[in-house]
Coordinates of C-alpha atoms and ligand atoms in Angstrom, one line a residue:
X1 CA 87.0 130.3 68.6
X2 CA 83.6 131.9 69.3
X3 CA 81.0 131.6 66.9
X4 CA 77.7 134.0 66.8
X5 CA 74.8 134.6 64.6
X6 CA 74.3 138.1 63.1
X7 CA 71.2 139.6 61.6
X8 CA 72.7 143.0 60.9
X9 CA 72.7 144.4 57.2
X10 CA 76.2 143.9 55.7
X11 CA 77.0 147.8 55.7
X12 CA 75.8 148.0 59.4
X13 CA 77.8 145.2 60.7
X14 CA 80.8 146.2 62.9
X15 CA 83.6 143.8 62.2
X16 CA 87.2 143.5 61.2
X17 CA 86.0 141.8 58.0
X18 CA 82.8 141.3 56.1
X19 CA 82.9 138.4 53.9
X20 CA 80.8 138.7 50.7
X21 CA 80.7 136.5 47.4
X22 CA 80.8 137.2 43.7
X23 CA 79.7 134.6 41.2
X24 CA 81.1 133.6 37.9
X25 CA 81.5 136.3 35.2
X26 CA 81.4 139.0 38.1
X27 CA 77.8 138.6 39.1
X28 CA 77.5 140.2 42.5
X29 CA 75.5 138.4 45.2
X30 CA 72.8 140.3 46.9
X31 CA 74.9 141.0 49.9
X32 CA 77.8 142.2 47.8
X33 CA 75.4 144.5 45.8
X34 CA 74.2 145.9 49.0
X35 CA 77.6 146.6 50.4
X36 CA 78.8 147.8 46.9
X37 CA 76.2 150.6 46.8
X38 CA 77.3 151.9 50.4
X39 CA 80.9 152.0 49.7
X40 CA 80.8 154.0 46.4
X41 CA 80.8 151.1 43.9
X42 CA 84.3 149.8 44.8
X43 CA 83.3 146.2 44.2
X44 CA 81.5 146.6 40.9
X45 CA 84.4 148.8 39.6
X46 CA 86.8 145.8 40.3
X47 CA 84.5 143.8 38.3
X48 CA 84.4 146.4 35.5
X49 CA 88.1 146.5 35.5
X50 CA 88.4 142.6 35.1
X51 CA 90.1 142.3 38.5
X52 CA 87.2 140.4 40.0
X53 CA 85.8 137.5 37.9
X54 CA 84.2 135.3 40.5
X55 CA 86.1 132.2 39.6
X56 CA 85.8 129.7 42.5
X57 CA 88.5 130.5 45.1
X58 CA 89.7 133.9 43.6
X59 CA 89.2 136.8 45.9
X60 CA 90.2 140.3 46.7
X61 CA 90.6 142.0 50.0
X62 CA 89.4 145.7 50.4
X63 CA 90.6 147.8 53.2
X64 CA 90.0 151.5 54.4
X65 CA 86.3 150.9 54.0
X66 CA 84.1 154.2 53.9
X67 CA 80.3 154.0 54.1
X68 CA 80.0 150.7 56.0
X69 CA 80.8 149.8 59.5
X70 CA 83.3 146.9 58.6
X71 CA 87.2 147.4 58.7
X72 CA 87.7 145.2 55.7
X73 CA 85.8 143.4 53.0
X74 CA 86.7 140.1 51.6
X75 CA 85.2 139.3 48.3
X76 CA 85.3 135.8 47.4
X77 CA 84.7 134.2 43.9
X78 CA 81.9 131.4 44.2
X79 CA 82.1 130.1 40.7
X80 CA 78.8 129.3 38.6
X81 CA 75.6 130.3 40.5
X82 CA 73.4 127.3 39.7
X83 CA 75.6 124.4 40.9
X84 CA 76.5 126.5 44.0
X85 CA 76.1 123.7 46.6
X86 CA 77.5 123.0 50.0
X87 CA 80.7 121.5 48.5
X88 CA 81.4 124.7 46.6
X89 CA 80.4 126.8 49.7
X90 CA 83.0 124.8 51.9
X91 CA 85.6 125.5 49.2
X92 CA 85.0 129.3 49.0
X93 CA 84.6 129.6 52.8
X94 CA 87.9 127.8 53.2
X95 CA 89.8 130.1 50.7
X96 CA 88.2 133.3 52.4
X97 CA 89.7 131.9 55.6
X98 CA 93.0 131.3 54.2
X99 CA 93.3 134.9 52.9
X100 CA 91.9 136.2 56.4
X101 CA 94.5 134.4 58.1
X102 CA 97.2 136.5 56.3
X103 CA 95.5 139.7 57.8
X104 CA 95.2 140.9 61.2
X105 CA 91.6 140.5 61.4
X106 CA 90.5 139.4 64.9
X107 CA 86.8 138.6 63.9
X108 CA 84.8 138.3 60.8
X109 CA 81.2 138.0 59.6
X110 CA 80.4 135.7 56.7
X111 CA 77.5 136.5 54.4
X112 CA 78.0 133.7 52.3
X113 CA 75.4 131.8 54.5
X114 CA 72.8 134.0 52.8
X115 CA 73.6 132.7 49.3
X116 CA 71.2 130.3 47.7
X117 CA 73.3 127.0 48.7
X118 CA 71.5 124.4 46.5
X119 CA 71.3 121.8 49.1
X120 CA 71.3 123.4 52.5
X121 CA 69.3 125.2 55.2
X122 CA 70.2 127.5 57.9
X123 CA 71.0 124.7 60.2
X124 CA 73.3 122.8 58.1
X125 CA 75.0 125.9 56.7
X126 CA 75.7 127.3 60.2
X127 CA 77.0 123.7 61.3
X128 CA 79.1 123.4 57.9
X129 CA 80.5 126.9 58.6
X130 CA 81.3 126.1 62.2
X131 CA 83.1 123.0 61.1
X132 CA 85.1 124.6 58.3
X133 CA 86.2 127.5 60.5
X134 CA 87.0 125.2 63.3
X135 CA 89.0 123.1 61.2
X136 CA 91.1 125.7 59.6
X137 CA 92.1 126.6 63.1
X138 CA 93.4 123.3 63.7
X139 CA 97.2 122.8 64.3
X140 CA 99.1 119.4 64.2
X141 CA 100.5 118.7 67.6
X142 CA 103.9 118.7 65.8
X143 CA 107.2 118.2 67.3
X144 CA 108.9 121.1 65.6
X145 CA 111.2 123.1 67.7
X146 CA 111.3 126.1 65.1
X147 CA 109.2 127.5 62.3
X148 CA 105.9 126.8 63.9
X149 CA 103.0 127.7 61.6
X150 CA 101.4 130.9 63.4
X151 CA 97.9 130.8 64.6
X152 CA 95.6 133.3 62.8
X153 CA 94.5 136.4 64.5
X154 CA 90.9 135.3 64.2
X155 CA 89.1 134.6 67.4
X156 CA 85.3 135.5 66.6
X157 CA 83.3 134.5 63.7
X158 CA 79.9 135.6 62.8
X159 CA 77.3 133.7 60.5
X160 CA 74.7 135.9 58.9
X161 CA 70.9 135.1 58.7
X162 CA 68.0 136.7 57.7
X163 CA 65.1 135.8 59.9
X164 CA 64.3 135.1 63.6
X165 CA 63.6 131.3 62.7
X166 CA 66.8 131.0 60.9
X167 CA 68.6 132.5 64.0
X168 CA 67.5 129.6 66.1
X169 CA 68.4 127.0 63.5
X170 CA 71.7 128.5 63.1
X171 CA 72.4 128.6 66.7
X172 CA 71.7 125.0 66.9
X173 CA 73.9 124.4 63.8
X174 CA 76.7 126.3 65.6
X175 CA 76.4 124.1 68.8
X176 CA 76.6 120.9 66.8
X177 CA 79.3 122.3 64.5
X178 CA 81.5 122.9 67.7
X179 CA 80.8 119.4 69.0
X180 CA 81.9 117.9 65.6
X181 CA 85.0 120.0 65.5
X182 CA 85.9 119.0 69.0
X183 CA 85.5 115.5 68.1
X184 CA 87.5 115.7 64.7
X185 CA 90.4 117.7 66.7
X186 CA 90.8 115.0 69.3
X187 CA 90.7 112.3 66.5
X188 CA 93.4 114.4 64.5
X189 CA 95.5 115.0 67.5
X190 CA 95.6 111.4 68.5
X191 CA 96.1 109.9 64.8
X192 CA 98.8 112.6 64.0
X193 CA 101.1 111.4 66.9
X194 CA 103.9 109.2 65.8
X195 CA 103.7 105.7 67.0
X196 CA 106.3 106.1 69.6
X197 CA 104.2 108.5 71.2
X198 CA 100.6 107.3 70.4
X199 CA 100.8 103.7 72.0
X200 CA 98.0 101.7 73.3
X201 CA 98.7 103.1 76.7
X202 CA 98.6 106.6 75.3
X203 CA 95.0 105.7 73.8
X204 CA 94.0 104.3 77.3
X205 CA 95.1 107.6 78.8
X206 CA 93.2 109.6 76.3
X207 CA 90.2 107.7 77.1
X208 CA 90.7 108.2 80.9
X209 CA 91.2 111.9 80.2
X210 CA 87.7 111.9 78.4
X211 CA 86.2 110.2 81.5
X212 CA 87.8 112.7 83.7
X213 CA 86.6 115.7 81.6
X214 CA 83.1 114.5 81.3
X215 CA 81.1 112.9 84.1
X216 CA 78.7 111.2 81.6
X217 CA 81.6 109.0 80.3
X218 CA 83.0 106.0 82.1
X219 CA 86.1 104.1 81.0
X220 CA 87.5 100.6 81.7
X221 CA 90.9 99.4 80.5
X222 CA 91.6 95.9 80.3
X223 CA 95.1 94.5 80.1
X224 CA 96.4 91.4 78.2
X225 CA 96.0 89.0 81.3
X226 CA 92.2 90.1 81.4
X227 CA 91.9 89.8 77.7
X228 CA 93.5 86.4 78.1
X229 CA 90.9 85.4 80.7
X230 CA 88.2 86.5 78.2
X231 CA 89.8 84.2 75.6
X232 CA 90.5 86.8 73.1
X233 CA 93.0 84.6 71.3
X234 CA 92.6 86.3 68.1
X235 CA 93.3 89.8 69.5
X236 CA 96.2 88.7 71.4
X237 CA 97.9 86.8 68.6
X238 CA 98.4 90.3 66.8
X239 CA 100.0 91.7 69.7
X240 CA 102.4 88.8 70.3
X241 CA 105.5 90.3 68.5
X242 CA 105.5 93.5 70.4
X243 CA 107.1 94.7 73.7
X244 CA 104.6 97.2 73.9
X245 CA 101.6 96.1 75.9
X246 CA 98.1 95.9 74.4
X247 CA 95.0 97.2 75.9
X248 CA 91.2 96.8 75.4
X249 CA 89.6 100.1 76.0
X250 CA 85.8 100.2 77.0
X251 CA 84.1 103.5 77.0
X252 CA 80.5 104.0 78.3
X253 CA 78.2 107.0 77.8
X254 CA 74.7 107.0 79.3
X255 CA 72.7 110.0 78.1
X256 CA 69.1 108.0 78.2
X257 CA 67.5 105.6 80.2
X258 CA 69.6 102.5 81.1
X259 CA 66.9 100.4 79.7
X260 CA 67.7 101.6 76.3
X261 CA 69.9 99.4 74.2
X262 CA 73.2 101.3 73.4
X263 CA 74.7 102.0 70.1
X264 CA 78.2 100.3 70.3
X265 CA 81.1 101.6 68.3
X266 CA 84.2 99.4 67.7
X267 CA 87.4 101.1 66.5
X268 CA 90.4 99.6 65.1
X269 CA 93.4 100.6 67.3
X270 CA 96.6 99.3 65.7
X271 CA 99.0 102.0 66.7
X272 CA 101.5 100.9 64.3
X273 CA 101.1 98.1 61.5
X274 CA 104.4 96.8 60.2
X275 CA 102.5 94.0 58.8
X276 CA 104.2 91.4 61.2
X277 CA 105.9 88.5 59.7
X278 CA 104.2 89.3 56.4
X279 CA 106.3 92.6 56.5
X280 CA 105.0 95.5 54.5
X281 CA 107.5 97.1 52.0
X282 CA 109.2 100.2 53.4
X283 CA 107.5 102.8 50.8
X284 CA 105.0 105.1 53.0
X285 CA 105.2 102.5 55.9
X286 CA 105.2 105.6 58.4
X287 CA 101.8 106.2 57.2
X288 CA 100.8 103.0 59.4
X289 CA 101.0 105.2 62.4
X290 CA 97.4 106.2 61.2
X291 CA 96.2 102.4 61.7
X292 CA 94.5 103.5 64.9
X293 CA 92.2 106.0 63.1
X294 CA 89.2 104.0 63.8
X295 CA 89.9 104.0 67.4
X296 CA 90.7 107.7 67.4
X297 CA 87.3 108.3 65.8
X298 CA 85.5 106.5 68.6
X299 CA 87.4 108.7 71.1
X300 CA 86.4 111.8 69.1
X301 CA 82.8 110.7 68.7
X302 CA 82.6 110.2 72.5
X303 CA 84.1 113.7 73.0
X304 CA 81.5 115.3 70.6
X305 CA 78.5 113.3 72.0
X306 CA 79.6 114.2 75.6
X307 CA 80.1 117.9 74.6
X308 CA 76.6 117.9 73.1
X309 CA 74.9 115.9 75.9
X310 CA 73.1 113.8 73.4
X311 CA 70.2 111.8 74.8
X312 CA 71.6 108.5 73.7
X313 CA 73.5 105.5 75.1
X314 CA 76.7 104.7 73.6
X315 CA 79.6 102.2 74.2
X316 CA 83.0 102.1 72.7
X317 CA 85.3 99.2 72.4
X318 CA 88.8 99.8 71.2
X319 CA 91.1 96.9 70.8
X320 CA 94.7 98.7 70.8
X321 CA 98.0 97.2 70.1
X322 CA 100.9 97.0 67.7
X323 CA 101.5 94.7 64.9
X324 CA 105.3 93.8 64.9
X325 CA 107.4 90.9 63.8
X326 CA 109.8 89.3 66.4
X327 CA 110.7 85.9 67.6
X328 CA 107.3 85.7 69.4
X329 CA 105.2 87.0 66.5
X330 CA 102.4 85.1 64.9
X331 CA 103.6 83.3 61.9
X332 CA 101.7 82.7 58.6
X333 CA 99.8 79.4 59.0
X334 CA 99.2 79.8 62.9
X335 CA 95.9 79.0 64.1
X336 CA 94.2 81.2 66.7
X337 CA 91.0 80.7 68.7
X338 CA 88.7 83.8 68.8
X339 CA 86.6 84.8 71.8
X340 CA 83.6 83.6 69.8
X341 CA 85.1 80.0 69.9
X342 CA 85.7 80.1 66.0
X343 CA 89.3 79.3 64.9
X344 CA 91.1 81.2 62.3
X345 CA 94.2 80.3 60.2
X346 CA 96.3 83.3 60.0
X347 CA 97.6 83.1 56.3
X348 CA 98.8 86.8 56.4
X349 CA 99.8 88.4 59.6
X350 CA 99.2 91.8 57.7
X351 CA 95.5 91.1 57.7
X352 CA 95.4 91.9 61.4
X353 CA 92.7 94.4 61.7
X354 CA 90.0 91.9 61.3
X355 CA 91.9 89.8 64.0
X356 CA 91.5 92.1 66.6
X357 CA 88.1 93.6 65.6
X358 CA 86.5 90.1 65.6
X359 CA 87.2 89.9 69.4
X360 CA 86.0 93.3 70.1
X361 CA 82.8 92.6 68.1
X362 CA 82.3 89.7 70.4
X363 CA 82.8 91.6 73.5
X364 CA 80.2 94.1 72.2
X365 CA 77.5 91.5 72.6
X366 CA 77.5 91.8 76.3
X367 CA 75.6 95.1 76.0
X368 CA 72.9 93.7 74.1
X369 CA 73.4 96.5 71.6
X370 CA 70.8 98.2 69.4
X371 CA 73.3 98.6 66.7
X372 CA 77.0 97.8 66.4
X373 CA 79.4 99.9 64.1
X374 CA 83.0 99.1 63.7
X375 CA 85.3 101.7 62.1
X376 CA 88.6 100.6 60.7
X377 CA 91.5 101.3 58.3
X378 CA 91.0 97.8 57.1
X379 CA 92.1 97.4 53.6
X380 CA 94.2 98.8 51.0
X381 CA 91.7 97.2 48.6
X382 CA 89.0 99.7 49.8
X383 CA 91.4 102.5 48.8
X384 CA 91.6 101.1 45.4
X385 CA 87.8 100.6 45.1
X386 CA 86.7 104.0 46.3
X387 CA 89.7 106.3 46.3
X388 CA 89.9 108.9 49.0
X389 CA 86.3 110.3 48.7
X390 CA 84.0 107.7 50.2
X391 CA 84.5 105.3 53.0
X392 CA 83.3 101.8 52.3
X393 CA 80.0 101.0 54.0
X394 CA 79.1 97.4 54.7
X395 CA 76.1 96.2 56.6
X396 CA 73.8 93.3 57.3
X397 CA 71.0 95.6 58.0
X398 CA 69.4 97.7 55.1
X399 CA 67.9 100.3 57.3
X400 CA 71.2 100.9 59.2
X401 CA 73.0 101.2 56.0
X402 CA 70.7 103.9 54.5
X403 CA 70.7 105.7 57.8
X404 CA 74.6 105.8 57.8
X405 CA 74.8 106.8 54.1
X406 CA 72.4 109.6 54.6
X407 CA 74.3 110.8 57.7
X408 CA 77.4 110.9 55.6
X409 CA 75.7 113.1 53.0
X410 CA 74.4 115.6 55.5
X411 CA 77.9 115.7 57.2
X412 CA 79.7 115.9 53.8
X413 CA 81.6 112.8 55.0
X414 CA 80.4 110.4 52.4
X415 CA 80.2 106.5 52.7
X416 CA 79.3 104.1 49.8
X417 CA 77.4 101.0 50.3
X418 CA 79.4 97.8 49.3
X419 CA 78.1 94.3 49.0
X420 CA 78.7 91.3 51.4
X421 CA 77.5 87.8 50.8
X422 CA 78.2 84.0 50.9
X423 CA 79.9 84.0 47.4
X424 CA 82.5 86.4 48.9
X425 CA 82.7 84.6 52.2
X426 CA 83.5 81.3 50.4
X427 CA 86.9 82.8 49.4
X428 CA 87.9 82.5 53.3
X429 CA 87.9 78.8 53.2
X430 CA 90.6 77.0 55.2
X431 CA 91.7 73.3 55.1
X432 CA 92.9 73.6 58.8
X433 CA 90.7 76.0 60.8
X434 CA 87.1 77.1 60.6
X435 CA 88.3 79.8 58.1
X436 CA 91.3 81.9 57.0
X437 CA 92.0 85.5 57.7
X438 CA 92.8 86.2 53.9
X439 CA 90.9 85.4 50.7
X440 CA 93.1 86.5 47.8
X441 CA 93.2 89.8 46.0
X442 CA 89.9 90.0 44.4
X443 CA 87.3 92.0 46.5
X444 CA 89.7 92.5 49.2
X445 CA 87.6 95.1 51.0
X446 CA 84.6 92.8 50.7
X447 CA 86.1 89.6 51.9
X448 CA 87.4 91.7 55.0
X449 CA 84.0 92.6 55.8
X450 CA 82.8 89.1 55.2
X451 CA 85.3 88.1 57.8
X452 CA 83.8 90.4 60.4
X453 CA 80.4 89.3 59.6
X454 CA 81.1 85.8 60.8
X455 CA 81.2 87.4 64.2
X456 CA 78.2 89.6 64.0
X457 CA 75.3 87.2 63.2
X458 CA 72.2 88.2 64.9
X459 CA 73.5 91.7 65.5
X460 CA 72.4 94.9 63.5
X461 CA 75.7 95.6 62.4
X462 CA 77.7 98.1 59.9
X463 CA 81.4 98.3 59.1
X464 CA 83.1 101.5 57.9
X465 CA 86.4 100.9 56.0
X466 CA 88.1 104.3 56.3
X467 CA 91.6 103.3 54.9
X468 CA 91.1 105.8 52.1
X469 CA 89.5 108.5 54.2
X470 CA 90.9 108.8 57.6
X471 CA 94.1 110.6 56.6
X472 CA 95.9 112.1 53.6
X473 CA 99.4 111.4 52.5
X474 CA 101.8 113.6 50.5
X475 CA 102.5 117.3 51.3
X476 CA 99.2 117.5 53.3
X477 CA 100.0 114.4 55.2
X478 CA 97.7 114.1 58.3
X479 CA 94.6 113.0 59.9
X480 CA 91.4 114.2 58.3
X481 CA 89.1 113.7 61.3
X482 CA 86.8 111.4 59.3
X483 CA 84.5 109.6 59.9
X484 CA 83.5 111.7 63.1
X485 CA 81.2 113.9 61.2
X486 CA 79.2 111.0 59.8
X487 CA 79.2 109.2 63.2
X488 CA 78.0 112.2 65.0
X489 CA 75.3 113.1 62.3
X490 CA 74.1 109.6 62.6
X491 CA 73.9 109.8 66.3
X492 CA 72.1 113.2 66.3
X493 CA 69.3 112.0 64.1
X494 CA 69.1 108.7 65.7
Ligands
BES1 N1 96.2 98.6 57.7 C1 96.1 97.9 56.6 C2 95.2 98.5 55.6 C3 95.5 99.8 55.0 C4 96.3 99.7 53.8 C5 95.2 101.0 55.4 C6 96.7 101.0 53.2 C7 95.7 102.2 54.9 C8 96.2 102.1 53.8 C9 95.7 96.4 57.0 O1 96.0 96.0 58.2 C10 96.3 95.7 55.8 O2 97.5 95.5 55.9 N2 95.4 95.0 54.9 C11 96.0 94.2 54.0 C12 95.1 93.1 54.0 C13 95.7 92.0 53.0 C14 96.9 91.4 53.7 C15 94.5 90.9 52.8 C16 96.0 95.1 52.7 O3 95.1 95.8 52.5 O4 97.0 94.9 52.0
MN2 MN1 97.9 95.2 58.2
ZN3 ZN1 96.3 97.5 59.7

């Protein structure tokens, strides 16, 4: 998809489709009014007839336009004028795109970007538009041999602005939006693959491909023997039940002076989580192919950062393995020794994410990082607490926590701060080892974060629990690409 900025008046714009908005109760937006005058009142007539009410998401397609340079006009309902914010803007744009995809329009120009979007400027609107349009073009790498969803004819998309200054801001927004879309699409491609395709080796190859495609990215893949030499007993205990070889994937991106301490992203890469000997119930177990979403978000973020050439240093550490039951699998009650030297009683083999992350977090220390952020589909409890709207945000650093929260808001990829603390950590007490890997049902997302906190002392660290946000179930089943937008925004503003 090609994006461009347009300063042409809606009636003068040559395009296959001009997109304009109408608010609740049929109130035409300024651009709709301007266009309406030139085309003999066709839009206002629709309103008078009661055929166009401006309800959010309702739209009308006009063709055979006389009096304006466009081939078609799509009038999209925007809902109430005061309350029209980026969230409503995203929805309106998405439904206009849905309608457009059913036409033959090869290009379109959106005038919705000229609306007063309560919480936005030209930069963020252009970035958001690019993200919404780019994501609408996304197709799951499916394995269907027939009935493939057709690609829409759209190949060029214009974003209207009203001033020269806004053009510059919008162009920057488009660039950043394209980086975000590229990152999200990579994440989604990886996470949507079934676990018999997307194995730890497959993830390693995806990382190698990144290093081949971008000279700024280097990759090192550690095998199990190398992890054993590093004394990653906790990580290795999770992979012991499977035939599929585990990998520790290390990515490096240097866009700033080597002396500048890097941000390290650590991503949970469980390519399938059966629960191990603490086997999960069968319902929806297929969704545990998405348990490598944290890993996929790290690779996606690297893609976006390299694509944009950001002036930062970034390291990615991805422990990748399967969690399977077998004669060799770790058993409840087994005690393992982590790379940090701390011992863990594995009371539940289904709490495996923290067991692989803790060794990756210890590994991250060798980079003397400025900040460490881990990203993981870590707990069902986080989904109970926050649903599918906010990722859980845990941190031992106030400033880092607010920076990530703000990034999530700007990117419409929100995270909500959750507490951690000694009173919760106490629940991890073990009679046999330094601590256990589970702590009972209460506050499950928090005790999981407290487990990780035992490995991040002295680091500026944050943990994103994306169990509820990284993918959707049901008829829309698939990866969402979250939290790539949050992470990229954070790195853009760093
Ligand atoms: N991968 C799961 C967490 C998860 C659950 C992600 C549902 C997405 C949807 C994780 O490994 C897990 O199984 N966690 C357990 C922890 C428990 C045993 C303390 C859970 O949440 O039930
Ligand atoms: Mn599990
Ligand atoms: Zn898991």
